[in-house]
Amino acid sequence: MPTQPDRTRLLRRRELLQLGAAGVAALGAGGVSIAGRAAQPGSGQGPPPPKPPMPDQVVSPATLPVEDWSEPWVWRPSEWPGQALTLHLVGNAHPPRATSPGNRFTPLYSYNGSSPAPTVRMRGDETLRITLRNFLGPNTSQVPAGPTPDPFELVPDKLNAALCQMFKDEGSACDLEKNPPTGRLVFGHFHEFFRHIPVDLVDTTCLSDAANVPHGSHTTNLHTHGVHVEPGVNPNGTQADNTYLRVLPRGDWEARQRAEGPSCGSLAPHERVAEANFEHVLGDVQRASRTDTARPPQPHAPGTHWYHPHAHGATHDQVASGLAGFLIIEGDVDDAINLAMTGTERPDPTVKTGPYDYRERLMLIQRVEVSSLDVDAGPRRNQGRLAPPTAINGTFAPTCLFMRPGAVERWRVLNGSVDGRGFKSFMVLEGQFVFHDRQLWKVLPGEGEGAPRRLEPASRQDVADATRQLYQLSYDGITLVTTENGRARYTIRDLASKNAGSRNPLDRPPAPGEDATRAMLSNVEACYRDGGSLRDLYVRPNQVLLTNANRADVVFKAPLDASGRVYTVFAQEWVLQSDNLQQRLQIGVATGRSGFLPANPAPVDVIVGYIRVTGDPVPGGDFDVMSLRDRLPDVPPYLRPVEDNDLRVPAAEAAARGVPAGSHRSRVLSYSGYGPTDFPLVEVPEAFASAHPELKGRIWDEVGGTRVLLPPFTRTMAINGRFDLAADPEPPPAQKFGHHDPHHPRALIETAEEWVLYNCSVALWSHTNKEQHKQPGQYALHYRAYPIGRADGQARFAKDPEFQITTKGADHPFHIHVNPCWVTRIEVPDEHGRLHNVLDEPRWLDTVAIPRGGRVVFRSRFADYVGAWVNHCHILMHEDHGMMQAVAAVARADEANYSPRARVASPAMSADEVTAIYPAPSLELMYRQNMSFVDANPALGQVYPGFDLEIPKLDD
Ligand SMILES: [Cu+2]
């Protein structure tokens, strides 16, 4: 087992950076601040193994007198004709006196003082009025602009010098020998720190453009996620689903009026002061085709959607604060199910009704983050001592719901998490489970009468074995659609039959005598072996995969013989959304520190609640849930699968655009980029450095005489709208968000397009032993890293464990506003880079994770709304960093910019056939895409890195 002396020190730093994971949270965790400059505790061994809770700390559903399940209160526009729901965005000044458990931390924001926000329930032809008021104080109104290095990833002497100067400024001593500072001290002190490195801080007081960096956390707006509605401003001047809107805090406007400068003293058209009025007018979907065919108006299809703020730069901070609420549209699907279950079309959905105790429940699963990377947030926001907990409907301690045997309930589940570890697999487990001290435990009865309950660690296999039958009615609020006899129909899925009898390669328990860390690492590797193993990983019976922002409506029936039983509603972290786990396991194997790393960081598993089955069976008997399928209404035209014919370009449009008539409208995008700790070591060409001395300390710097590339503060997250490799095999760099990006997608109104999404954010591999493998300029955890396939990397690691993943790839949850996506393929690369479709049946989604190194294919109708909206990553920190792109629907064919194609993809094709139509990027191209971007924002932008990147070649 090779161990390197310097590796331990680096490992400590890496662990610190990764504890609590997505980096952001981790940087805040640990309680180190400038004020209390505590030395890092020496950690030779890592944290002790998890301990179970004391049995009396574990809720006992069997002894609860009444259920304590709770949901946010409901606003129905129909009950308040002409009136607006008022949302007051407030900070929480007095957490101990806060009325809502969902808003218990000082730094969090909320609507009206409680979290989550009120639930809206409305019909698909009604209007929702909202008055949004911003009560937050002024932003500090300074953002780093142009080339800015990541403060945590400066070269060591620059980092230490800047930190020392920062200490001296506040009157403290700085002893580099005795008490070396760490980059973590920068956290929450960006402004102080930025004064000591060459960074341009731009005053944003009079600036109406948003920057591609977390900022402006007191500026807000409102987005109706999943709703087909006007994307801009209504004819009467009220706001609709306008994500370009910026509702400034009053203090910012006062500052702008006081300031002097060309754009001071006035507001841009998309700016409002402290208040905005919204009107979301639902209904009359595809009205253009209705005029042609004299069909009756189509209401907005019913479904489970949600609303949350979407001001660029502040989305992560605000949504992760718990600013989110359900937006439920009720309609024909609900009427039909309600009638079957209760005998009436519109029962109170919160009350058990009819012969099966039928009711709905709302489950909002949301990680709540108290730390912030926002330079505008101020130190008050940076209380990172608490691990990010996950709230269910704003409540942290698991609550319990009661069902009688045979009772049937419909649950509207919303994964409102917005960070890199928000991906969840939703399921119901038989028995009681608790999550405590980084570990899932199974609660067992005491041995003998009156003995206390026992707790045993639960493995992934225990979880898989305990799953129970669930039915799925919808994804992302849209009732499942299938095609039967050439006709679209709504359907329900019995999830027990989905890939039934298969085993998840990740769940394999260690063989007797097998080291747990090695076992888990080989499980991860086994997942990527081939198409079959990938299918067994992704397609799990009785589990629903929810990436950030996904919704699922599921139906659960308490079995008739279940009286006295307890079930656990469970959301298990989907741990393979990035390469973090594999990297940690590799470090564990390489250093021989078994037993420590598999739980570091702990999976973010969530107990959604407990079900106690109690009382007499329901009078209705054993209900056949699948029988509801035949009660469902017809699929409206807007939600029928998009056929090849819908993509075809008619003659007049072809003439206007100068494309072949009969070709298909298509478009290819790529999401790319890395986080700062993931940045590989790149040597900067001398010609570039000598031509750009002004970029020293900003884009490049020197380590031991070698010029190295500095990771940018904005990260390299970006979107490429020019990634059609059939048209240009060497595409330009990806773009960060800008209102004025000329390359953004422009679709012709009342047409459909096929979109192909690639994700270039893939893992890179490195020699981590810098003694054996000299890497000039090596510093911190930045190694010369190679774009090689998983199989090659794993084979090298098996021979020599110092060769590891050093740059982790990440799946990006693509989300697009206004119109949903008929997703036909989700393709994941196996260890040889071959793509495999893991989507067992096409479905409507508005948020779909693009697997790293993989591909998503969907089709979308652009109906009803001409104007501009966005697509973006729903890891909202990525979005704030610029992983967002304008999308427009245009009225004239010559303004559209789709690519014409003779052929398009289909679910039945092999991945190779799809690649023949839409060429896939090589590892080398992905390397270059991930490492570069253009931010064309006139006041704040940059080109990064500004020179041609060489692809590092691995010597054999
Ligand atoms: Cu992302």
mmCIF file of N, CA and C in Angstrom, residues 500-549:
data_model
loop_
_atom_site.group_PDB
_atom_site.id
_atom_site.type_symbol
_atom_site.label_atom_id
_atom_site.label_comp_id
_atom_site.label_asym_id
_atom_site.label_seq_id
_atom_site.Cartn_x
_atom_site.Cartn_y
_atom_site.Cartn_z
ATOM 1 N N ALA A 500 -38.219 -5.451 -12.327
ATOM 2 C CA ALA A 500 -38.441 -6.301 -11.157
ATOM 3 C C ALA A 500 -37.414 -7.421 -11.092
ATOM 4 N N GLY A 501 -37.005 -7.756 -9.889
ATOM 5 C CA GLY A 501 -36.080 -8.867 -9.688
ATOM 6 C C GLY A 501 -34.617 -8.510 -9.901
ATOM 7 N N SER A 502 -34.340 -7.296 -10.381
ATOM 8 C CA SER A 502 -32.944 -6.915 -10.623
ATOM 9 C C SER A 502 -32.290 -6.464 -9.321
ATOM 10 N N ARG A 503 -30.970 -6.422 -9.338
ATOM 11 C CA ARG A 503 -30.229 -5.936 -8.170
ATOM 12 C C ARG A 503 -29.405 -4.724 -8.568
ATOM 13 N N ASN A 504 -29.393 -3.737 -7.701
ATOM 14 C CA ASN A 504 -28.576 -2.544 -7.935
ATOM 15 C C ASN A 504 -27.122 -2.891 -7.618
ATOM 16 N N PRO A 505 -26.215 -2.759 -8.608
ATOM 17 C CA PRO A 505 -24.816 -3.112 -8.338
ATOM 18 C C PRO A 505 -24.224 -2.336 -7.164
ATOM 19 N N LEU A 506 -24.778 -1.164 -6.894
ATOM 20 C CA LEU A 506 -24.241 -0.326 -5.819
ATOM 21 C C LEU A 506 -24.586 -0.883 -4.437
ATOM 22 N N ASP A 507 -25.630 -1.711 -4.370
ATOM 23 C CA ASP A 507 -26.136 -2.168 -3.071
ATOM 24 C C ASP A 507 -25.422 -3.409 -2.545
ATOM 25 N N ARG A 508 -24.558 -4.038 -3.339
ATOM 26 C CA ARG A 508 -23.937 -5.303 -2.931
ATOM 27 C C ARG A 508 -23.212 -5.143 -1.595
ATOM 28 N N PRO A 509 -23.552 -5.942 -0.588
ATOM 29 C CA PRO A 509 -22.830 -5.852 0.677
ATOM 30 C C PRO A 509 -21.442 -6.479 0.551
ATOM 31 N N PRO A 510 -20.484 -6.077 1.391
ATOM 32 C CA PRO A 510 -19.150 -6.664 1.307
ATOM 33 C C PRO A 510 -19.201 -8.166 1.555
ATOM 34 N N ALA A 511 -18.369 -8.923 0.819
ATOM 35 C CA ALA A 511 -18.256 -10.354 1.086
ATOM 36 C C ALA A 511 -17.563 -10.532 2.435
ATOM 37 N N PRO A 512 -17.714 -11.720 3.055
ATOM 38 C CA PRO A 512 -17.028 -11.930 4.339
ATOM 39 C C PRO A 512 -15.533 -11.657 4.197
ATOM 40 N N GLY A 513 -15.019 -10.832 5.084
ATOM 41 C CA GLY A 513 -13.594 -10.511 5.051
ATOM 42 C C GLY A 513 -13.222 -9.400 4.084
ATOM 43 N N GLU A 514 -14.174 -8.955 3.253
ATOM 44 C CA GLU A 514 -13.863 -7.909 2.283
ATOM 45 C C GLU A 514 -13.912 -6.539 2.964
ATOM 46 N N ASP A 515 -12.902 -5.744 2.697
ATOM 47 C CA ASP A 515 -12.834 -4.405 3.252
ATOM 48 C C ASP A 515 -13.997 -3.559 2.719
ATOM 49 N N ALA A 516 -14.657 -2.817 3.618
ATOM 50 C CA ALA A 516 -15.874 -2.088 3.233
ATOM 51 C C ALA A 516 -15.587 -1.025 2.173
ATOM 52 N N THR A 517 -14.450 -0.337 2.304
ATOM 53 C CA THR A 517 -14.127 0.718 1.348
ATOM 54 C C THR A 517 -13.855 0.134 -0.031
ATOM 55 N N ARG A 518 -13.059 -0.940 -0.056
ATOM 56 C CA ARG A 518 -12.789 -1.595 -1.336
ATOM 57 C C ARG A 518 -14.064 -2.150 -1.953
ATOM 58 N N ALA A 519 -14.926 -2.689 -1.118
ATOM 59 C CA ALA A 519 -16.175 -3.262 -1.633
ATOM 60 C C ALA A 519 -17.019 -2.180 -2.297
ATOM 61 N N MET A 520 -17.114 -1.037 -1.625
ATOM 62 C CA MET A 520 -17.943 0.031 -2.183
ATOM 63 C C MET A 520 -17.322 0.576 -3.460
ATOM 64 N N LEU A 521 -15.993 0.690 -3.468
ATOM 65 C CA LEU A 521 -15.336 1.169 -4.690
ATOM 66 C C LEU A 521 -15.585 0.196 -5.843
ATOM 67 N N SER A 522 -15.506 -1.097 -5.576
ATOM 68 C CA SER A 522 -15.736 -2.016 -6.693
ATOM 69 C C SER A 522 -17.208 -2.005 -7.100
ATOM 70 N N ASN A 523 -18.111 -1.717 -6.159
ATOM 71 C CA ASN A 523 -19.522 -1.549 -6.541
ATOM 72 C C ASN A 523 -19.697 -0.366 -7.497
ATOM 73 N N VAL A 524 -19.062 0.757 -7.148
ATOM 74 C CA VAL A 524 -19.174 1.940 -8.014
ATOM 75 C C VAL A 524 -18.647 1.600 -9.407
ATOM 76 N N GLU A 525 -17.493 0.938 -9.446
ATOM 77 C CA GLU A 525 -16.923 0.573 -10.745
ATOM 78 C C GLU A 525 -17.862 -0.371 -11.497
ATOM 79 N N ALA A 526 -18.489 -1.292 -10.753
ATOM 80 C CA ALA A 526 -19.379 -2.273 -11.398
ATOM 81 C C ALA A 526 -20.606 -1.594 -12.020
ATOM 82 N N CYS A 527 -21.038 -0.480 -11.434
ATOM 83 C CA CYS A 527 -22.206 0.231 -11.977
ATOM 84 C C CYS A 527 -21.959 0.664 -13.422
ATOM 85 N N TYR A 528 -20.715 0.999 -13.736
ATOM 86 C CA TYR A 528 -20.400 1.556 -15.054
ATOM 87 C C TYR A 528 -19.855 0.509 -16.019
ATOM 88 N N ARG A 529 -20.021 -0.794 -15.652
ATOM 89 C CA ARG A 529 -19.425 -1.839 -16.479
ATOM 90 C C ARG A 529 -20.018 -1.872 -17.879
ATOM 91 N N ASP A 530 -21.360 -1.879 -17.985
ATOM 92 C CA ASP A 530 -21.990 -1.987 -19.311
ATOM 93 C C ASP A 530 -23.427 -1.466 -19.241
ATOM 94 N N GLY A 531 -24.138 -1.610 -20.328
ATOM 95 C CA GLY A 531 -25.504 -1.099 -20.382
ATOM 96 C C GLY A 531 -26.424 -1.778 -19.377
ATOM 97 N N GLY A 532 -26.209 -3.062 -19.158
ATOM 98 C CA GLY A 532 -27.049 -3.795 -18.212
ATOM 99 C C GLY A 532 -26.867 -3.303 -16.788
ATOM 100 N N SER A 533 -25.603 -3.074 -16.389
ATOM 101 C CA SER A 533 -25.372 -2.617 -15.017
ATOM 102 C C SER A 533 -25.890 -1.187 -14.839
ATOM 103 N N LEU A 534 -25.770 -0.365 -15.869
ATOM 104 C CA LEU A 534 -26.293 0.999 -15.767
ATOM 105 C C LEU A 534 -27.815 0.987 -15.638
ATOM 106 N N ARG A 535 -28.450 0.097 -16.387
ATOM 107 C CA ARG A 535 -29.907 -0.005 -16.265
ATOM 108 C C ARG A 535 -30.289 -0.444 -14.851
ATOM 109 N N ASP A 536 -29.528 -1.415 -14.295
ATOM 110 C CA ASP A 536 -29.844 -1.891 -12.940
ATOM 111 C C ASP A 536 -29.544 -0.843 -11.876
ATOM 112 N N LEU A 537 -28.682 0.105 -12.204
ATOM 113 C CA LEU A 537 -28.425 1.212 -11.280
ATOM 114 C C LEU A 537 -29.569 2.230 -11.330
ATOM 115 N N TYR A 538 -29.982 2.573 -12.534
ATOM 116 C CA TYR A 538 -30.931 3.684 -12.705
ATOM 117 C C TYR A 538 -32.389 3.263 -12.595
ATOM 118 N N VAL A 539 -32.726 2.074 -13.057
ATOM 119 C CA VAL A 539 -34.140 1.682 -13.115
ATOM 120 C C VAL A 539 -34.410 0.745 -11.941
ATOM 121 N N ARG A 540 -34.881 1.302 -10.836
ATOM 122 C CA ARG A 540 -35.085 0.532 -9.624
ATOM 123 C C ARG A 540 -36.569 0.333 -9.346
ATOM 124 N N PRO A 541 -36.974 -0.905 -9.019
ATOM 125 C CA PRO A 541 -38.368 -1.106 -8.647
ATOM 126 C C PRO A 541 -38.726 -0.293 -7.400
ATOM 127 N N ASN A 542 -39.915 0.258 -7.397
ATOM 128 C CA ASN A 542 -40.469 0.980 -6.239
ATOM 129 C C ASN A 542 -39.626 2.157 -5.778
ATOM 130 N N GLN A 543 -38.798 2.690 -6.675
ATOM 131 C CA GLN A 543 -38.050 3.894 -6.340
ATOM 132 C C GLN A 543 -38.271 4.931 -7.448
ATOM 133 N N VAL A 544 -38.355 6.182 -7.045
ATOM 134 C CA VAL A 544 -38.519 7.265 -8.014
ATOM 135 C C VAL A 544 -37.320 8.193 -7.883
ATOM 136 N N LEU A 545 -36.561 8.317 -8.964
ATOM 137 C CA LEU A 545 -35.381 9.186 -8.939
ATOM 138 C C LEU A 545 -35.821 10.638 -9.136
ATOM 139 N N LEU A 546 -35.465 11.475 -8.182
ATOM 140 C CA LEU A 546 -35.819 12.894 -8.235
ATOM 141 C C LEU A 546 -34.541 13.721 -8.231
ATOM 142 N N THR A 547 -34.213 14.325 -9.371
ATOM 143 C CA THR A 547 -33.113 15.273 -9.345
ATOM 144 C C THR A 547 -33.655 16.576 -8.766
ATOM 145 N N ASN A 548 -32.776 17.533 -8.534
ATOM 146 C CA ASN A 548 -33.208 18.823 -8.018
ATOM 147 C C ASN A 548 -34.418 19.315 -8.802
ATOM 148 N N ALA A 549 -35.426 19.787 -8.091
ATOM 149 C CA ALA A 549 -36.599 20.446 -8.684
ATOM 150 C C ALA A 549 -37.617 19.482 -9.282
#
